[in-house]
Structures are given as C-alpha cells and as structure tokens.
XYZ file of C-alpha atoms in Angstrom:
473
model
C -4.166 -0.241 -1.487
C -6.324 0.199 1.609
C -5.102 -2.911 2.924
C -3.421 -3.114 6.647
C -0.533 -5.163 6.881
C -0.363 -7.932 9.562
C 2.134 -5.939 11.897
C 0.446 -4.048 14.452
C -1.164 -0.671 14.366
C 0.555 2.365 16.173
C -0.673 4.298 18.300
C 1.983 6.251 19.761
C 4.466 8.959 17.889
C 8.032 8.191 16.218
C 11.214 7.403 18.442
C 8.842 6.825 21.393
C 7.700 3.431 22.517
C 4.935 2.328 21.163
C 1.380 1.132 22.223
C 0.059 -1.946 19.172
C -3.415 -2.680 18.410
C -3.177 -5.435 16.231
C -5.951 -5.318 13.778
C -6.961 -8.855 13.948
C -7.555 -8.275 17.744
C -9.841 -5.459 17.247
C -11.877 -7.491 14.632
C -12.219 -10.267 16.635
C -13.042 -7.864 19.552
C -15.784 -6.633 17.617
C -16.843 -9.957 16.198
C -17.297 -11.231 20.103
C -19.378 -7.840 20.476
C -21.787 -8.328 17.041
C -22.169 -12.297 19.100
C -22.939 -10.761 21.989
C -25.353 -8.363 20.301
C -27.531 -11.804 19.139
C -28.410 -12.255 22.839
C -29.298 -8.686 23.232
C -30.728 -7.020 20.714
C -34.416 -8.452 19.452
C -34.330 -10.084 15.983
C -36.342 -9.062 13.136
C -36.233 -9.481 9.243
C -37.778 -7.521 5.997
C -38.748 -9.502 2.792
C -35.989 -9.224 0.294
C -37.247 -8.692 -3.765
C -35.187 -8.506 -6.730
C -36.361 -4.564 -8.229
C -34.409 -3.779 -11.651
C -31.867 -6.318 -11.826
C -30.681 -5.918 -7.760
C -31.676 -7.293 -4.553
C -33.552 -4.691 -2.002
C -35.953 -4.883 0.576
C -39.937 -4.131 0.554
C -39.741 -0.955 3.318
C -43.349 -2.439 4.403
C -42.241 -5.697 5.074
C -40.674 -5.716 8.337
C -41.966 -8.306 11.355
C -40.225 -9.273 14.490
C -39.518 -12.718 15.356
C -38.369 -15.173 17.565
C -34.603 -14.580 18.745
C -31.714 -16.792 17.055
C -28.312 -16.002 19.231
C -25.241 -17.364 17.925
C -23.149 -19.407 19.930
C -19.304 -19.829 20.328
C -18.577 -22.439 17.862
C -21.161 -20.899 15.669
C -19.298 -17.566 15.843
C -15.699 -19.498 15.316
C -17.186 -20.872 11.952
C -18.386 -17.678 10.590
C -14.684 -16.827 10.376
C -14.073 -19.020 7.347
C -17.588 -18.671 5.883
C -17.081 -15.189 5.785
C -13.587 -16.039 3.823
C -15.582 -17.801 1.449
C -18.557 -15.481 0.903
C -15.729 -12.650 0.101
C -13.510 -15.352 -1.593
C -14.031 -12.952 -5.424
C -12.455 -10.142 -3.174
C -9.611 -11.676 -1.469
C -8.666 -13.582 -5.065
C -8.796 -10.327 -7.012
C -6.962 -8.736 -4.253
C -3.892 -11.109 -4.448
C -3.520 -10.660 -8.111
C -3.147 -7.217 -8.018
C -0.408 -8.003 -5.136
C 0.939 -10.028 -7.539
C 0.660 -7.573 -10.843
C 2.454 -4.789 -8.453
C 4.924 -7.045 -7.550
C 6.083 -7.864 -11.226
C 5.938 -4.448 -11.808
C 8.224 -3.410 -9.304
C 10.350 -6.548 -9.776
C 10.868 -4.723 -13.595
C 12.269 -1.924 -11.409
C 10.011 1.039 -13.490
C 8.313 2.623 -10.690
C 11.678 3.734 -8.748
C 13.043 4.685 -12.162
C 9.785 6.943 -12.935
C 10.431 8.888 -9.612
C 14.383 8.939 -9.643
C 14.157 10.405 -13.131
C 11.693 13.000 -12.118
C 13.701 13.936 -9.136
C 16.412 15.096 -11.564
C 14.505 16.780 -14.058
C 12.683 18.919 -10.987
C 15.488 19.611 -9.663
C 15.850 22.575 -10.560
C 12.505 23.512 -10.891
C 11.366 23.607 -7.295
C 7.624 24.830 -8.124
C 6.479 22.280 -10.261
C 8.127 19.501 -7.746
C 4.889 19.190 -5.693
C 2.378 19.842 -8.109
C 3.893 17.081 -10.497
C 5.023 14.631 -7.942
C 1.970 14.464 -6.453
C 0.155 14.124 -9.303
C 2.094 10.997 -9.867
C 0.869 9.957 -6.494
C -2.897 10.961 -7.117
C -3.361 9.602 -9.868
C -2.041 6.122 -8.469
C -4.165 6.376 -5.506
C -6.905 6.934 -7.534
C -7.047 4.852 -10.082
C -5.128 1.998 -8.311
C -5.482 2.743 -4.530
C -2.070 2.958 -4.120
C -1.532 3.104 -0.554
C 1.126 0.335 0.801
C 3.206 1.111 -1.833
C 4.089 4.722 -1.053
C 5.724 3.669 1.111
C 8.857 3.065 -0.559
C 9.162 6.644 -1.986
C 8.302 8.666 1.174
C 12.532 8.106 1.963
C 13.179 9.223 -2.159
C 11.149 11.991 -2.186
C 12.030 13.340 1.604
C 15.845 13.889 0.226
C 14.886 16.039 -2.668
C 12.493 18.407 -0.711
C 15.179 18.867 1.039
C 17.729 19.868 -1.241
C 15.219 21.964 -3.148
C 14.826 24.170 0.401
C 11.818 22.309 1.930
C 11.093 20.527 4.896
C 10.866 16.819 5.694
C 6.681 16.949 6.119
C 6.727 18.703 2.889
C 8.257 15.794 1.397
C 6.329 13.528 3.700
C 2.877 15.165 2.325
C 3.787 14.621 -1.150
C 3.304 11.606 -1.023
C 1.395 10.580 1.408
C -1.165 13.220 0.942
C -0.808 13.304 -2.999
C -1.736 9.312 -2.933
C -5.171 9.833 -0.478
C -5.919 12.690 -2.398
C -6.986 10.188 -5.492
C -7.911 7.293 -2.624
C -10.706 10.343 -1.419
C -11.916 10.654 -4.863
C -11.503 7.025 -5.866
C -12.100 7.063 -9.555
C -11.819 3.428 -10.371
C -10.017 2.477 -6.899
C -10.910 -1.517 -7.115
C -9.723 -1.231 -3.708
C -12.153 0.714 -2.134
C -15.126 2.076 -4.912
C -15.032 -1.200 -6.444
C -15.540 -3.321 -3.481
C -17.944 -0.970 -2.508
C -20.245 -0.832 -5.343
C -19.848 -4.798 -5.945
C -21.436 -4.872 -2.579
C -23.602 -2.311 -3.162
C -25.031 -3.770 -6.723
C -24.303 -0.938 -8.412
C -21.974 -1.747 -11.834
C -18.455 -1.202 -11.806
C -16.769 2.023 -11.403
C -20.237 3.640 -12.311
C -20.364 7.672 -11.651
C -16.817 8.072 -12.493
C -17.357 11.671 -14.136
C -19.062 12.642 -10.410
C -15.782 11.256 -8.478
C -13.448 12.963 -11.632
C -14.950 16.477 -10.765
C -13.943 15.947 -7.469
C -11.016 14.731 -7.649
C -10.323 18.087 -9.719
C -11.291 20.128 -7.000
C -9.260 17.488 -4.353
C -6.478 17.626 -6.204
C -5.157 21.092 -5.950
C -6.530 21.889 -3.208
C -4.420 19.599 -1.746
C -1.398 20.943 -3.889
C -1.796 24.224 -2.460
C -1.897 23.578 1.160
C 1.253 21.975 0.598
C 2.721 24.044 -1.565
C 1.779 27.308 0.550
C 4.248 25.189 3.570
C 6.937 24.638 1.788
C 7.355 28.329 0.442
C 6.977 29.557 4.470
C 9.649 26.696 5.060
C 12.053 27.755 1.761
C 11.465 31.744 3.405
C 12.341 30.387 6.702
C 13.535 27.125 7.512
C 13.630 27.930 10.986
C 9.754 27.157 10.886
C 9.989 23.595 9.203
C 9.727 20.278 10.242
C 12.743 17.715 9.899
C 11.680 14.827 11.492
C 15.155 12.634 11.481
C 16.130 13.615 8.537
C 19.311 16.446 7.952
C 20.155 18.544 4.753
C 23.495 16.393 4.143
C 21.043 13.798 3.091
C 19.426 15.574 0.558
C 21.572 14.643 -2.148
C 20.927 10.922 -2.246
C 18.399 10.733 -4.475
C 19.782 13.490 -7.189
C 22.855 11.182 -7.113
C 20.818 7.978 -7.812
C 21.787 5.507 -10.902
C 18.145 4.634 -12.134
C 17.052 6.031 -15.438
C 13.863 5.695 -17.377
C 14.737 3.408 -20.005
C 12.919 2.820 -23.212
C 11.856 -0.147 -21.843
C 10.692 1.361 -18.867
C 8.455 3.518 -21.410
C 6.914 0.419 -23.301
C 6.040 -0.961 -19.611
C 4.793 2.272 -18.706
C 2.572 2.217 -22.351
C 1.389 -0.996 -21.823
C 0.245 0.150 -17.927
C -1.795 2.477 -19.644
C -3.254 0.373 -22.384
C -4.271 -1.656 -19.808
C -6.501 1.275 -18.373
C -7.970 2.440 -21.149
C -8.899 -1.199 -22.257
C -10.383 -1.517 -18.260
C -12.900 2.056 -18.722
C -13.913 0.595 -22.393
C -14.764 -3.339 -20.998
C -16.280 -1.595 -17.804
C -18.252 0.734 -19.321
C -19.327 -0.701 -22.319
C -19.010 -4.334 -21.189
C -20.183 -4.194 -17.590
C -16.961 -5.686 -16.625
C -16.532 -7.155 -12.775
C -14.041 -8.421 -10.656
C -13.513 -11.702 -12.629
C -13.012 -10.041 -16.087
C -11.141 -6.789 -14.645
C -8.545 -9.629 -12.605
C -8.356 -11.141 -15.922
C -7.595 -8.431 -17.344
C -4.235 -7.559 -14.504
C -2.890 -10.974 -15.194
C -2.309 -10.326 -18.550
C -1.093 -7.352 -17.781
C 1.398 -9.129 -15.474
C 2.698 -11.501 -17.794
C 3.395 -8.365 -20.336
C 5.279 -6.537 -18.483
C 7.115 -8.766 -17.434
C 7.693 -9.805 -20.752
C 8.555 -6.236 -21.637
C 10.798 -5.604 -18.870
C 13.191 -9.209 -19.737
C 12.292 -11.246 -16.790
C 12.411 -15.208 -16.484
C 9.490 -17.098 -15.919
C 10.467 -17.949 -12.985
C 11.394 -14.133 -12.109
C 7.886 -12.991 -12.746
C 6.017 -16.066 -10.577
C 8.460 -15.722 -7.972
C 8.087 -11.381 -8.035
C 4.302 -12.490 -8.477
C 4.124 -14.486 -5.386
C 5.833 -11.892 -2.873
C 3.757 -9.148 -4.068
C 0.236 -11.474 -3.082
C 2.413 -12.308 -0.482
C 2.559 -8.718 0.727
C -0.870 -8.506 0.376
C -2.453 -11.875 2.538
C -2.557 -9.745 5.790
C -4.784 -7.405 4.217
C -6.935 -9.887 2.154
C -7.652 -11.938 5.457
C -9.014 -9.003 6.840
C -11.654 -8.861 4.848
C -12.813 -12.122 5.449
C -12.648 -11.826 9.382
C -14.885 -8.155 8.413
C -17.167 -10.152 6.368
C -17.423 -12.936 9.162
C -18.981 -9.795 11.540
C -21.700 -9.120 8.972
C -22.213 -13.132 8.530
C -22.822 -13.346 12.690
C -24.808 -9.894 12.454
C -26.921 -11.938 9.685
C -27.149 -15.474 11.593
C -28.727 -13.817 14.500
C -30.926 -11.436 12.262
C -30.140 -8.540 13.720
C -29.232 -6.478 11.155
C -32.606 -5.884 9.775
C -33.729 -4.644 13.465
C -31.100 -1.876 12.944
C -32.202 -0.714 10.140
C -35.688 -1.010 10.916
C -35.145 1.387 13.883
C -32.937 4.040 12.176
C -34.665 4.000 9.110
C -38.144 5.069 11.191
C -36.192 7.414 13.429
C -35.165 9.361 10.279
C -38.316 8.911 8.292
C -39.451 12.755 9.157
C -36.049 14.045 8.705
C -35.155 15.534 5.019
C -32.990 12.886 3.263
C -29.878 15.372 2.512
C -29.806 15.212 6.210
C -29.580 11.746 6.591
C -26.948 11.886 3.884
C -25.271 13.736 6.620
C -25.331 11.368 9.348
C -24.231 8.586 6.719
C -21.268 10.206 5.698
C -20.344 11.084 9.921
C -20.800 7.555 10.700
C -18.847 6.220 8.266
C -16.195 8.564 9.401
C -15.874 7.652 13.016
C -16.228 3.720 11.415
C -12.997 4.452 9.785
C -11.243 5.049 13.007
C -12.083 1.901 14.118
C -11.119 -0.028 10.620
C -8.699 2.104 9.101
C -8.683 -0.230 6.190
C -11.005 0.744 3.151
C -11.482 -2.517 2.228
C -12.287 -3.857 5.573
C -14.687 -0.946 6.095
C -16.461 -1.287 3.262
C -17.193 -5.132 3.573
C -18.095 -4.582 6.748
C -20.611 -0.862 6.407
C -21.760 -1.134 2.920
C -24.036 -4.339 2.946
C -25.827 -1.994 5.717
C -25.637 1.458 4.151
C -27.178 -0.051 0.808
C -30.495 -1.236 2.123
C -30.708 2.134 4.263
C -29.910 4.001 1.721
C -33.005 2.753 -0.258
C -34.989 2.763 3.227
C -34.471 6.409 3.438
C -34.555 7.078 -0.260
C -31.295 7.966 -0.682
C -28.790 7.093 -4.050
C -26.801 3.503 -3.310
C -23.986 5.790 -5.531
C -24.469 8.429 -2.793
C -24.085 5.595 -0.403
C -20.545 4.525 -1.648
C -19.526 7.862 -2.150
C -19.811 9.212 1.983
C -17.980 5.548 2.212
C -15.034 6.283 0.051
C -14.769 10.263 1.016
C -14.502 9.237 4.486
C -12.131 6.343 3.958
C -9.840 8.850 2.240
C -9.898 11.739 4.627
C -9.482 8.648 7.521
C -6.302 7.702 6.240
C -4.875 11.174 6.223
C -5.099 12.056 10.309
C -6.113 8.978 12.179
C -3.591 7.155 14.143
C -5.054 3.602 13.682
C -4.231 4.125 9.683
C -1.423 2.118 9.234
C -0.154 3.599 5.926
C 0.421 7.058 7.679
C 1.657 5.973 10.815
C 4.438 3.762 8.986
C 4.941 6.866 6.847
C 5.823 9.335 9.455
C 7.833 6.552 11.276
C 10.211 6.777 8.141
C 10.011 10.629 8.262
C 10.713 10.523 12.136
C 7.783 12.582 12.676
C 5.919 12.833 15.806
C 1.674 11.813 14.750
C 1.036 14.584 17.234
C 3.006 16.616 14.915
C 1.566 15.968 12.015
C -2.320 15.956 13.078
C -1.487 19.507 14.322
C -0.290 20.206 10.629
C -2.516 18.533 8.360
C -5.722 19.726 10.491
C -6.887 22.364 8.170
C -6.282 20.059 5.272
C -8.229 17.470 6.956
C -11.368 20.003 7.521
C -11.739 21.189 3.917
C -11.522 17.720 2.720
C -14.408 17.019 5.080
C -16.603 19.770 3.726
C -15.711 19.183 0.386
C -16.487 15.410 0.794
C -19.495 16.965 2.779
C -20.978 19.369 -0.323
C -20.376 16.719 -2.344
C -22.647 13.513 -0.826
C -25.192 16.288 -0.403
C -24.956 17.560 -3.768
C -25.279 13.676 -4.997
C -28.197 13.271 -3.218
C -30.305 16.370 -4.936
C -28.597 15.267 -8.281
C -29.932 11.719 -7.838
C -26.299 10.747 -8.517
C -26.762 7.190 -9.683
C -27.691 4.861 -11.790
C -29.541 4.284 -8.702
C-alpha cells in the first residue's frame, strides 16, 4: 500500500547518518503555503453542473470575485474537516490494514515465499521471473507496498545462494511489487482512490492498465534478470550491500511449509477477487461494498487458518494499526485541497492553465499532466496522499482541456509507480535498501535505465489513451 508510515522519511544512504523529513512536516509546510496562497493569488470560481451522472464545470462559466483568505484558526480546522470529507478513504483503508493483518497473523504469506524458495532452488532462471510475479501481481491488484517489506531479508538470502547479488534480490521485490503498483489494475490504494475522486466507476479500464502491465511486467523481469546473469558470470561486479554468502542459506533451511490450509486460505483470497471484478463490474461496486466485501474475507480466513476470536480482532487491530500513519495522511492532504477551496483559488488555477493550453494539441497537454504529476510525487511519495491531493484538480482540467478523466488517473498512477522506484522521499524503497545495506546513491545509479523505460512506456501509454478516448469518459 502507498501509504507512508509515521517514522520519518530518509534522505540520506544506508550506514550513514541520516537527514528526516517527516511527512507530516512537509504537509503542513505545504498546507501553511496553499494559506498563504489565499492572500496572494486572486480568487475566482466556475459554475459547477451535474453532465451524465458526474459533477463538472461549464468551461464558459468562469468570473473573478472578491478575495476570501483563510486565516490561522481557519486553516487549523481544515485539518479535521479534511479527515472527515476523506473519512470513506481512511475507513476502507484501515480494514484492509486489518484484513492483511489476519492474513499474516494465519502465517500463509511467509509460507507461500519460503516454499517457493525451495522449490526454485534449484532452478535459478525461473527464480525472478516467478518471484516477482508473486510480487506484481500483489502490487497490482492489492498495492502491496509496506508489506514487502518483510520479504526483501527472505528473498536477499536465496539470490544469494543461487549466485546473485544482494540488489538482485533487493529488485525482486521491490521492483516486482511497483511493477503492478505502475500498472495498478484494481490497486484500491492508488486507482481506486483516484477514480472515486475522479467520478469515474470503480476499477473502470482495467483491460487498458492489464495490457500494460503485460508489457511492465517483463520488461521489468528482464532488466533484472540480464544483472543477475552479469553478477552469476562475475560476482566481482555485484552489489552486496551488508549482506555475505554464509547467509544465503537461511531461508532454504527455513521450517514453514504451505499447508493445505494455507491452500484453502490462499482459495478463498482468490474467491474473494473474482467475486470483487464480478460486483465491480457488473454491480458498480464502491468503497463501502468492496470494504464489505474484505471483512468477510477477514473473518474467513481467519476461520480457515484456526484462529480465536480474539486472535483475529487482536491481528485485526495491529494491522489498521500499522496503517493509521498512512490513513492520517490523507486527511492532512485533503485538508490542503479544503484551504485551496475555502479561499477559491483553485478554480483561478485552472482557469489560467486551462487558457494557456487552449491552442496547444491535447496529447500535449497529456504530456505536461503526466510530468507534473511526476515531480508531485517527489514531494508526496505516497500514492494515496498524491492522489487526494492532485486528482480533484486534474479531473476538472482534464475536461477543461478535453482530455479522458481515465487518462487523467492513469499519468497519476504511472507516475506514482515509477516515483516509488528511484525517489529518495519514497519511504518503501528507502526502508528497503536500509535492510539490503545499500547505498540510495547506489541504487538510483542502477535502476536508472529501468526508471527511463518505465517513463516512456507510462509516456506512450497516457498518449495513446488520449487518441483512444480511453474512458468511459
């Protein structure tokens, strides 16, 4: 999940001391900013109408008018009213924590990965392939992110012993996991906040974002793979972090199996899926009905995998736990747009940019959508954050300059994804190659190349949306 924790974002490189930017910080920094923007900036508003079932805005409609800067206090209360506005979000947010937390409590997910381990083994080539498949698909369909955590020091071990390097076994998951989070099939995380904001239904254009994640996918594999064949060739050349070939052999040696319980929880896991696509699809499903949908999941698994009652509220409560950092970030990025709102400013901004791009073709303005939301994600790292925070902005522009809202979402999540992967305020990576011992200077050196084709894939692809009319609208 594309959710920071509430420790502190690094900024330096592993086994050096560190510099912390505390995310909280820099959103209140730029909450005092969008404040002091209300004094600055000249206010204006366009007439909102409701056009086939969504809210827009008439593009003729816009008038200045008289200035409405918000004060202090004014500025300390859009903190909670920004909480409440995204209240849906943060909710469905903790019960995922919660439904992950169950399911780790039932102890399947390290079994999964232990068990593969052994069975690759001795089949070196299909390690990163299948592994980060694994990964992929997780980030993808559940924007795994946080979680990957706990298997970057499982799956470091066995690229060792199998001849590989420590960023090879770094990359496999950490890359294998954004790979899906770039593509975000039905990411709730990311896509589906996205679109919720954006009025467009639930995990619509999924067959766009599968194509892609086709071509993501092993593209991805074979940078990775084409490393750790140099590295088997010539270790000399690899990277090994903190990490020494004695400790390869931890995880071949490890106890966990996949049990047949373990198989009915993984069954049920994908029951759960399927049953998602059909309600979303065929249903319109939303947050409410899809969060429904994860508690019962919860309380099946954890009848599957044997635990108390009190074992599965308890495991239920430290995963939201986990999670509350994260979740109160997007409230404090919501409480931005509320202050941008207050002193109707927002309007103004598009107003200007829309008419300063009105005589440029629209597959260019694509273009600058998908930069800017790229050098946003440096600044909020977290998808979840960024989209709150972009999205109620990029969907009224994107009808100002006739451009897809799908299109919209899609230069959102593609630069969320390719964010994550390089830039040292994402918290995921950077607490990643802290485990691995790896220097971030390192590793942007490394994954540069990677980073680049993902952008001009992720570039081709909002500017292939746009001619398509990828939609429903």
């Amino acid at each position: 999940m594309s959710l920071p924790q509430e420790k502190a974002v690094s900024l330096g490189t592993a086994g050096k001391r560190e510099r912390k930017v505390n995310i909280f910080v820099l959103l209140f920094c730029i909450l005092a900013i969008a404040t002091l923007l209300t004094y600055i900036l000249p206010a204006g508003e366009y007439t909102q109408i409701q056009a086939n079932g969504r809210t827009t805005i008439n593009p003729d409609s816009f008038k200045w008018i008289k200035s409405a800067p918000v004060g202090l206090f004014d500025m300390i209360k859009a903190v909670h009213t920004g909480m409440v506005e995204a209240g849906n979000i943060i909710f469905f947010i903790l019960i995922i924590g919660g439904f992950f937390g169950v399911l780790r409590a039932t102890g399947t997910i390290d079994a999964l990965i232990a068990t593969m381990a052994r069975k690759l083994s001795k089949r070196e080539k299909l390690l990163i392939p299948v592994v980060m498949l694994v990964f992929a698909v997780g980030g993808s369909l559940m924007g795994m992110a946080e979680e990957t955590l706990a298997y970057v020091p499982l799956v470091i071990p066995l690229a060792l012993a199998l001849g590989f390097d420590t960023i090879t076994g770094t990359a496999i998951v950490i890359v294998g996991a954004l790979s899906g989070f770039t593509t975000a099939i039905m990411n709730p995380f990311t896509v589906g906040i996205a679109q919720g904001i954006a009025e467009l239904p639930m995990f619509s254009g999924m067959g766009f974002r599968l194509v892609l994640f086709v071509i993501v996918y092993p593209v991805s594999v074979l940078y990775i793979y084409r490393h750790a064949i140099k590295v088997k060739k010539n270790p000399s050349i690899g990277i090994y972090g903190k990490y020494t070939k004695e400790e390869a052999n931890h995880l071949l040696q490890s106890s966990a199996r996949l049990t047949a319980r373990h198989k009915f929880i993984l069954g049920a896991f994908l029951i759960n899926y399927i049953v998602l696509a059909f309600g979303v699809i065929k249903f319109k499903w939303y947050i409410t009905e899809i969060a429904a949908l994860f508690v019962i999941l919860t309380v099946v698994i954890g009848i599957i995998g044997k635990l108390s009652a009190d074992h599965i509220v308890n495991s239920f409560t430290k995963g939201s736990a986990s999670l509350i950092g994260g979740a109160l970030v997007i409230g404090v990025s919501r409480a931005i747009l509320v202050v941008l709102n207050e002193g109707h400013i927002v309007d103004p901004m598009l107003h200007l940019v829309s008419e300063s791009m009105k005589h440029i073709p629209a597959y260019l303005s694509v273009v600058g959508m998908y930069n800017f939301q790229t050098l946003i994600h440096f600044v909020l790292a977290s998808g979840s954050g960024h989209a709150m925070l972009t999205m109620p902005i990029m969907a009224p522009l994107a009808d100002l300059l006739h451009i897809t809202r799908q299109t919209a979402v899609l230069s959102f999540s593609f630069a969320d994804g390719i964010g994550n992967m390089i830039f040292p305020t994402a918290t995921t990576l950077m607490a990643s190659l802290a485990i691995a011992g790896i220097p971030w200077t390192k590793w942007a050196k490394w994954i540069l190349p990677l980073v680049l084709i993902q952008y001009l894939i992720g570039l081709i692809a909002v500017i292939t949306a746009h001619f398509i009319g990828y939609g429903p609208f």
